[in-house]
Tab-separated table of C-alpha atoms in Angstrom:
chain	number	residue	atom	x	y	z
V	111	MET	CA	4.898	-17.330	10.748
V	112	ALA	CA	7.915	-16.479	12.906
V	113	ASN	CA	7.361	-14.492	16.086
V	114	VAL	CA	9.988	-11.789	16.677
V	115	LEU	CA	10.335	-10.081	20.040
V	116	TRP	CA	12.680	-7.064	20.071
V	117	LEU	CA	13.908	-5.693	23.405
V	118	GLN	CA	16.194	-2.770	24.132
V	119	GLY	CA	18.669	-2.530	27.007
V	120	GLY	CA	21.197	0.254	27.554
V	121	ALA	CA	20.984	1.785	24.097
V	122	CYS	CA	20.701	4.978	22.050
V	123	SER	CA	18.125	3.422	19.684
V	124	GLY	CA	20.595	3.770	16.805
V	125	ASN	CA	20.117	0.189	15.667
V	126	THR	CA	16.349	0.547	15.738
V	127	ILE	CA	16.641	3.623	13.521
V	128	SER	CA	18.987	1.726	11.225
V	129	PHE	CA	16.689	-1.305	11.074
V	130	LEU	CA	13.670	0.827	10.157
V	131	ASN	CA	15.663	2.053	7.133
V	132	ALA	CA	16.327	-1.451	5.796
V	133	GLU	CA	15.802	-1.791	2.033
V	134	GLU	CA	16.781	-5.349	1.040
V	135	PRO	CA	14.365	-6.424	2.421
V	136	THR	CA	12.434	-3.620	4.107
V	137	VAL	CA	10.644	-3.998	7.428
V	138	VAL	CA	7.349	-4.118	5.513
V	139	ASP	CA	8.754	-6.908	3.320
V	140	LEU	CA	9.646	-8.885	6.436
V	141	ILE	CA	6.043	-8.810	7.552
V	142	THR	CA	4.196	-9.176	4.246
V	143	ASP	CA	6.529	-11.442	2.273
V	144	PHE	CA	8.543	-13.441	4.787
V	145	GLY	CA	5.976	-14.236	7.435
V	146	ILE	CA	7.526	-12.338	10.341
V	147	ASN	CA	5.175	-11.381	13.145
V	148	VAL	CA	6.540	-8.594	15.343
V	149	LEU	CA	5.281	-9.455	18.811
V	150	TRP	CA	6.681	-6.234	20.233
V	151	HIS	CA	9.290	-3.616	19.396
V	152	PRO	CA	10.153	-0.435	21.349
V	153	SER	CA	9.133	1.763	18.404
V	154	LEU	CA	6.424	-0.427	16.864
V	155	GLY	CA	4.768	-2.226	19.763
V	156	LEU	CA	1.269	-1.205	20.794
V	157	GLU	CA	1.196	-2.820	24.223
V	158	LEU	CA	2.001	-0.717	27.285
V	159	GLY	CA	1.917	-1.174	31.044
V	160	ASP	CA	0.018	-4.223	32.264
V	161	ASP	CA	-0.643	-5.411	28.713
V	162	LEU	CA	3.079	-5.450	27.928
V	163	GLN	CA	3.907	-7.250	31.155
V	164	GLN	CA	1.326	-9.906	30.365
V	165	LEU	CA	2.714	-10.324	26.841
V	166	LEU	CA	6.205	-10.884	28.198
V	167	LYS	CA	4.941	-13.300	30.856
V	168	ASP	CA	3.095	-15.285	28.174
V	169	CYS	CA	6.337	-15.473	26.187
V	170	VAL	CA	8.295	-16.713	29.193
V	171	SER	CA	5.671	-19.342	30.015
V	172	GLY	CA	5.584	-20.629	26.446
V	173	LYS	CA	1.999	-19.595	25.838
V	174	ILE	CA	3.309	-17.343	23.077
V	175	PRO	CA	6.299	-18.866	21.267
V	176	VAL	CA	9.359	-16.676	20.736
V	177	ASP	CA	11.007	-17.758	17.507
V	178	ILE	CA	13.543	-14.909	17.401
V	179	LEU	CA	14.540	-12.767	20.362
V	180	VAL	CA	16.336	-9.634	19.176
V	181	PHE	CA	18.227	-7.599	21.747
V	182	GLU	CA	19.599	-4.106	21.179
V	183	GLY	CA	21.834	-2.305	23.685
V	184	THR	CA	23.947	-3.440	26.585
V	185	VAL	CA	22.888	-5.607	29.449
V	186	VAL	CA	23.133	-3.199	32.394
V	187	ASN	CA	24.172	-4.853	35.667
V	188	ALA	CA	24.565	-1.768	37.860
V	189	PRO	CA	24.331	-1.165	40.698
V	190	LYS	CA	26.284	-4.056	42.184
V	191	GLY	CA	24.995	-6.653	39.754
V	192	SER	CA	21.312	-5.948	40.413
V	193	GLY	CA	20.456	-4.408	37.043
V	194	GLU	CA	18.167	-1.902	38.751
V	195	TRP	CA	19.549	0.950	36.651
V	196	ASN	CA	17.715	-0.470	33.653
V	197	ARG	CA	14.226	-1.496	34.712
V	198	PHE	CA	11.608	-2.509	32.166
V	199	ALA	CA	8.054	-3.725	32.582
V	200	GLY	CA	8.332	-3.947	36.349
V	201	ARG	CA	11.728	-5.635	36.746
V	202	PRO	CA	15.392	-5.332	35.691
V	203	MET	CA	15.802	-5.856	31.950
V	204	LYS	CA	18.579	-8.388	32.593
V	205	GLU	CA	16.002	-10.642	34.284
V	206	TRP	CA	13.642	-10.507	31.300
V	207	LEU	CA	16.578	-11.320	29.033
V	208	ALA	CA	17.618	-14.292	31.178
V	209	ASP	CA	14.098	-15.755	31.163
V	210	LEU	CA	13.282	-15.077	27.524
V	211	SER	CA	16.617	-16.394	26.225
V	212	LYS	CA	15.763	-19.759	27.779
V	213	VAL	CA	12.621	-20.139	25.663
V	214	ALA	CA	13.724	-18.392	22.443
V	215	ALA	CA	14.465	-20.559	19.417
V	216	PHE	CA	17.099	-18.038	18.284
V	217	VAL	CA	18.690	-15.014	19.928
V	218	VAL	CA	20.112	-12.187	17.817
V	219	ALA	CA	22.240	-9.387	19.304
V	220	VAL	CA	22.083	-6.215	17.195
V	221	GLY	CA	24.756	-3.519	17.417
V	222	ASP	CA	28.039	-3.179	19.292
V	223	CYS	CA	26.441	-2.671	22.683
V	224	ALA	CA	24.528	-5.954	22.531
V	225	THR	CA	27.396	-7.892	20.989
V	226	TYR	CA	30.490	-6.684	22.876
V	227	GLY	CA	29.328	-4.048	25.359
V	228	GLY	CA	30.216	-1.170	23.030
V	229	ILE	CA	30.845	2.370	24.221
V	230	PRO	CA	29.004	1.949	27.569
V	231	ALA	CA	31.460	-0.827	28.496
V	232	MET	CA	34.475	1.468	28.193
V	233	GLU	CA	36.466	1.892	31.383
V	234	PRO	CA	35.435	2.628	34.070
V	235	ASN	CA	32.082	1.163	32.915
V	236	PRO	CA	29.889	2.645	35.693
V	237	SER	CA	26.783	0.904	34.320
V	238	GLU	CA	28.547	-2.474	34.570
V	239	SER	CA	27.487	-3.076	30.969
V	240	VAL	CA	28.244	-6.274	29.055
V	241	GLY	CA	27.130	-7.800	25.777
V	242	LEU	CA	24.877	-10.822	25.607
V	243	GLN	CA	27.709	-13.322	25.190
V	244	PHE	CA	30.873	-11.191	25.068
V	245	LEU	CA	32.556	-8.322	26.872
V	246	LYS	CA	34.895	-7.023	24.198
V	247	ARG	CA	36.907	-10.148	23.229
V	248	LYS	CA	36.188	-12.031	26.421
V	249	GLU	CA	33.515	-14.703	26.110
V	250	GLY	CA	30.800	-14.843	28.725
V	251	GLY	CA	28.744	-11.679	28.793
V	252	SER	CA	25.327	-11.783	30.397
V	253	LEU	CA	24.194	-15.200	29.155
V	254	GLY	CA	27.513	-17.016	29.576
V	255	ALA	CA	29.948	-18.575	27.112
V	256	ASP	CA	28.067	-21.888	27.075
V	257	TYR	CA	24.661	-20.399	26.283
V	258	ARG	CA	22.743	-22.019	23.448
V	259	SER	CA	19.239	-21.168	22.275
V	260	GLN	CA	16.448	-23.712	21.864
V	261	ALA	CA	17.702	-24.260	18.310
V	262	GLY	CA	21.168	-25.101	19.628
V	263	LEU	CA	22.968	-21.944	18.500
V	264	PRO	CA	24.873	-19.308	20.442
V	265	VAL	CA	23.779	-15.688	20.218
V	266	ILE	CA	24.010	-14.536	16.582
V	267	ASN	CA	25.955	-11.271	16.744
V	268	ILE	CA	25.389	-8.458	14.237
V	269	PRO	CA	27.815	-5.735	15.388
V	270	GLY	CA	28.125	-2.162	14.189
V	271	CYS	CA	27.504	1.291	15.603
V	272	PRO	CA	24.923	1.049	14.235
V	273	ALA	CA	24.659	-2.250	12.388
V	274	HIS	CA	23.855	-1.998	8.678
V	275	PRO	CA	20.050	-2.293	8.292
V	276	ASP	CA	20.253	-4.958	5.584
V	277	TRP	CA	22.539	-7.119	7.735
V	278	ILE	CA	19.760	-7.189	10.305
V	279	SER	CA	16.845	-7.791	7.942
V	280	GLN	CA	18.649	-10.447	5.909
V	281	ILE	CA	19.631	-12.455	8.977
V	282	LEU	CA	16.038	-12.277	10.237
V	283	VAL	CA	14.862	-13.592	6.863
V	284	ALA	CA	17.389	-16.439	6.947
V	285	VAL	CA	16.252	-17.487	10.412
V	286	ALA	CA	12.542	-17.038	9.738
V	287	THR	CA	12.618	-19.036	6.484
V	288	GLY	CA	14.552	-21.974	7.884
V	289	ARG	CA	17.838	-21.188	6.150
V	290	VAL	CA	19.822	-20.616	9.305
V	291	GLY	CA	21.858	-23.692	8.399
V	292	ASP	CA	23.419	-21.624	5.613
V	293	ILE	CA	24.814	-19.144	8.147
V	294	THR	CA	28.397	-19.757	9.260
V	295	LEU	CA	29.479	-17.876	12.373
V	296	ASP	CA	33.032	-16.714	13.104
V	297	GLU	CA	34.799	-16.748	16.470
V	298	PHE	CA	32.711	-13.784	17.664
V	299	HIS	CA	29.477	-15.376	16.414
V	300	ARG	CA	29.239	-12.933	13.494
V	301	PRO	CA	27.676	-14.218	10.236
V	302	GLU	CA	30.635	-14.704	7.900
V	303	THR	CA	28.586	-13.700	4.869
V	304	PHE	CA	28.881	-10.115	6.156
V	305	PHE	CA	31.997	-10.230	8.324
V	306	ARG	CA	34.536	-12.515	6.659
V	307	SER	CA	35.930	-9.840	4.322
V	308	PHE	CA	37.430	-6.522	5.363
V	309	THR	CA	35.851	-3.089	5.023
V	310	GLN	CA	38.589	-2.345	2.503
V	311	THR	CA	37.015	-4.865	0.098
V	312	GLY	CA	35.258	-2.763	-2.499
V	313	CYS	CA	36.678	0.523	-1.231
V	314	THR	CA	37.063	3.031	-4.053
V	315	ARG	CA	40.389	4.094	-2.525
V	316	ASN	CA	42.151	0.745	-2.940
V	317	MET	CA	44.279	2.166	-5.748
V	318	HIS	CA	45.477	4.914	-3.422
V	319	PHE	CA	46.133	2.354	-0.693
V	320	SER	CA	48.304	0.301	-3.052
V	321	TYR	CA	50.411	3.279	-4.104
V	322	LYS	CA	50.592	4.756	-0.572
V	323	ALA	CA	48.862	7.914	-1.809
V	324	SER	CA	47.374	9.586	1.261
V	325	THR	CA	44.758	12.223	2.032
V	326	GLN	CA	44.947	14.469	5.068
V	327	ASP	CA	41.480	15.978	5.171
V	328	PHE	CA	37.866	14.845	5.461
V	329	GLY	CA	35.592	14.672	2.435
V	330	GLN	CA	38.346	14.467	-0.163
V	331	ARG	CA	37.732	12.027	-3.010
V	332	THR	CA	41.382	11.151	-3.602
V	333	GLY	CA	43.960	9.503	-1.406
V	334	CYS	CA	43.786	6.704	1.144
V	335	LEU	CA	42.524	7.480	4.650
V	336	PHE	CA	44.673	4.780	6.285
V	337	TYR	CA	48.092	6.398	6.275
V	338	ASP	CA	47.294	9.668	8.036
V	339	MET	CA	43.683	9.746	9.211
V	340	GLY	CA	43.427	6.559	11.246
V	341	CYS	CA	41.153	4.608	8.890
V	342	ARG	CA	40.739	1.022	10.109
V	343	GLY	CA	39.239	-0.309	6.877
V	344	PRO	CA	42.127	-2.727	6.142
V	345	MET	CA	41.792	-4.307	9.623
V	346	THR	CA	38.025	-4.294	10.154
V	347	HIS	CA	35.698	-7.145	9.261
V	348	SER	CA	32.585	-5.767	7.578
V	349	SER	CA	30.883	-5.538	4.201
V	350	CYS	CA	30.295	-1.768	4.267
V	351	ASN	CA	31.860	-1.296	0.825
V	352	ARG	CA	30.123	-4.343	-0.680
V	353	ILE	CA	26.648	-3.722	0.719
V	354	LEU	CA	26.457	0.051	0.548
V	355	TRP	CA	24.536	2.179	3.013
V	356	ASN	CA	21.278	3.435	1.471
V	357	ARG	CA	22.528	1.508	-1.611
V	358	VAL	CA	24.703	4.534	-2.318
V	359	SER	CA	27.777	5.059	-0.175
V	360	SER	CA	29.965	4.202	2.793
V	361	LYS	CA	32.176	6.110	5.189
V	362	THR	CA	35.304	5.765	3.082
V	363	ARG	CA	33.466	6.669	-0.122
V	364	ALA	CA	32.271	9.849	1.560
V	365	GLY	CA	35.780	10.707	2.760
V	366	MET	CA	35.347	9.573	6.367
V	367	PRO	CA	37.765	7.084	7.989
V	368	CYS	CA	36.389	3.712	9.039
V	369	LEU	CA	36.371	3.590	12.862
V	370	GLY	CA	36.339	-0.202	13.081
V	371	CYS	CA	32.948	-0.316	14.775
V	372	THR	CA	32.303	-3.999	14.007
V	373	GLU	CA	35.334	-5.155	16.003
V	374	PRO	CA	35.310	-6.019	19.736
V	375	GLU	CA	37.844	-3.318	20.632
V	376	PHE	CA	35.671	-0.453	19.378
V	377	PRO	CA	36.050	2.334	20.378
V	378	PHE	CA	39.776	1.949	19.862
V	379	HIS	CA	42.244	3.723	22.154
V	380	ASP	CA	39.258	4.630	24.390
V	381	LEU	CA	38.664	7.737	22.299
V	382	LYS	CA	41.750	9.440	23.703
V	383	PRO	CA	42.427	12.849	22.097
V	384	GLY	CA	44.673	12.616	19.074
V	385	THR	CA	44.086	8.902	18.456
V	386	VAL	CA	40.746	8.721	16.613
V	387	PHE	CA	41.394	10.517	13.322
V	388	LYS	CA	45.179	10.271	13.323
V	389	THR	CA	47.237	7.236	12.371
V	390	GLN	CA	49.638	6.351	15.157
V	391	THR	CA	53.120	5.724	13.739
V	392	VAL	CA	56.655	4.797	14.769
V	393	MET	CA	59.319	6.149	12.430
V	394	GLY	CA	56.687	6.607	9.752
V	395	VAL	CA	55.299	3.073	10.005
V	396	PRO	CA	51.730	2.680	11.361
V	397	LYS	CA	51.660	0.953	14.761
V	398	GLU	CA	48.734	-1.165	13.596
V	399	LEU	CA	49.023	-2.849	10.213
V	400	PRO	CA	46.601	-4.963	8.195
V	401	PRO	CA	46.611	-8.663	9.165
V	402	GLY	CA	49.394	-10.690	7.541
V	403	ILE	CA	51.799	-7.764	7.009
V	404	ASN	CA	54.898	-7.375	9.156
V	405	LYS	CA	56.596	-4.019	9.682
V	406	LYS	CA	59.775	-4.905	7.791
V	407	ASP	CA	57.884	-5.938	4.667
V	408	TYR	CA	55.623	-2.920	4.988
V	409	ALA	CA	58.576	-0.499	5.059
V	410	LEU	CA	60.025	-2.098	1.906
V	411	LEU	CA	56.636	-2.126	0.193
V	412	THR	CA	56.161	1.569	0.964
V	413	VAL	CA	59.394	2.548	-0.775
V	414	VAL	CA	58.570	0.473	-3.859
V	415	ALA	CA	54.952	1.669	-4.019
V	416	LYS	CA	55.828	5.341	-3.822
V	417	ASP	CA	58.603	5.005	-6.400
V	418	THR	CA	56.251	3.294	-8.856
V	419	SER	CA	53.187	5.438	-8.169
V	420	PRO	CA	51.820	6.770	-11.508
V	421	SER	CA	50.953	10.438	-11.886
V	422	TRP	CA	47.250	9.656	-12.235
V	423	ALA	CA	47.120	8.032	-8.794
V	424	ASN	CA	46.147	11.391	-7.287
V	425	ASP	CA	43.594	12.341	-9.950
V	426	ASP	CA	39.989	12.837	-8.880
V	427	PHE	CA	38.416	10.042	-10.912
V	428	PHE	CA	34.906	11.139	-9.856
V	429	THR	CA	35.182	14.312	-11.893
V	430	VAL	CA	32.571	14.373	-14.673
């Protein structure tokens, strides 16, 4: 039996909603098949008021062991580092996090806000929000760069806005069943099983990407979204096109550009008008290219690709 305590800081509850839609395994599977005991969750917990405070105090004291501490949302430090803008169970949430992270065997940050600070940490960041162990690319966050849980690991980060539900449930299973040793973390403490490949891997538009065949409108089933609509799939680490959402689709499959929400810089360009769904270019070459491609080679590749593009490259291959 693995005790899971789920807390929520400065958040929209999007990752909770995502988690409750997990399918492989489901939340019910976690409890019935994998021995996970949910001590408390903002949407599932029964304890309120004094009972909740006592539960948390028992966790801090060690009376109730915390095997996995899951945190959703930013760590709010405002005003002036006090954290008083986000009070929970009688004290600033940041104080509960500091105490509970010291006794937790594992700490898992779910969603962009908990991992990197997310949208609340955009300038000017009035809530003084940070992630648990990062603020964007900068290590540190609320717990500090040197933080290690009782099991000797840093915070396990599962980014996304929201994170894919099966990423969350599968990592919880790995930790709860003693297979955490199989999890390799990257430089941002993301499990590489989900975040080593790019979102482009498995994208149904890879043919269009190769032949530089573009689309200029949402919802279209032909053409690549990278060249005109600001899709960040070739530069974003995620498995959204390998582990489909609801086992059915993904943003790019539905004709929506990837926004790069699993990367520390999200939201890119601070959501300035004209930058979100429009590829920024210089003399026709995108300012931001996939890793490993320089602009000179890209320009040459574009000419060759367009000259060799077959007529069927723009066919709607979903037509029945």
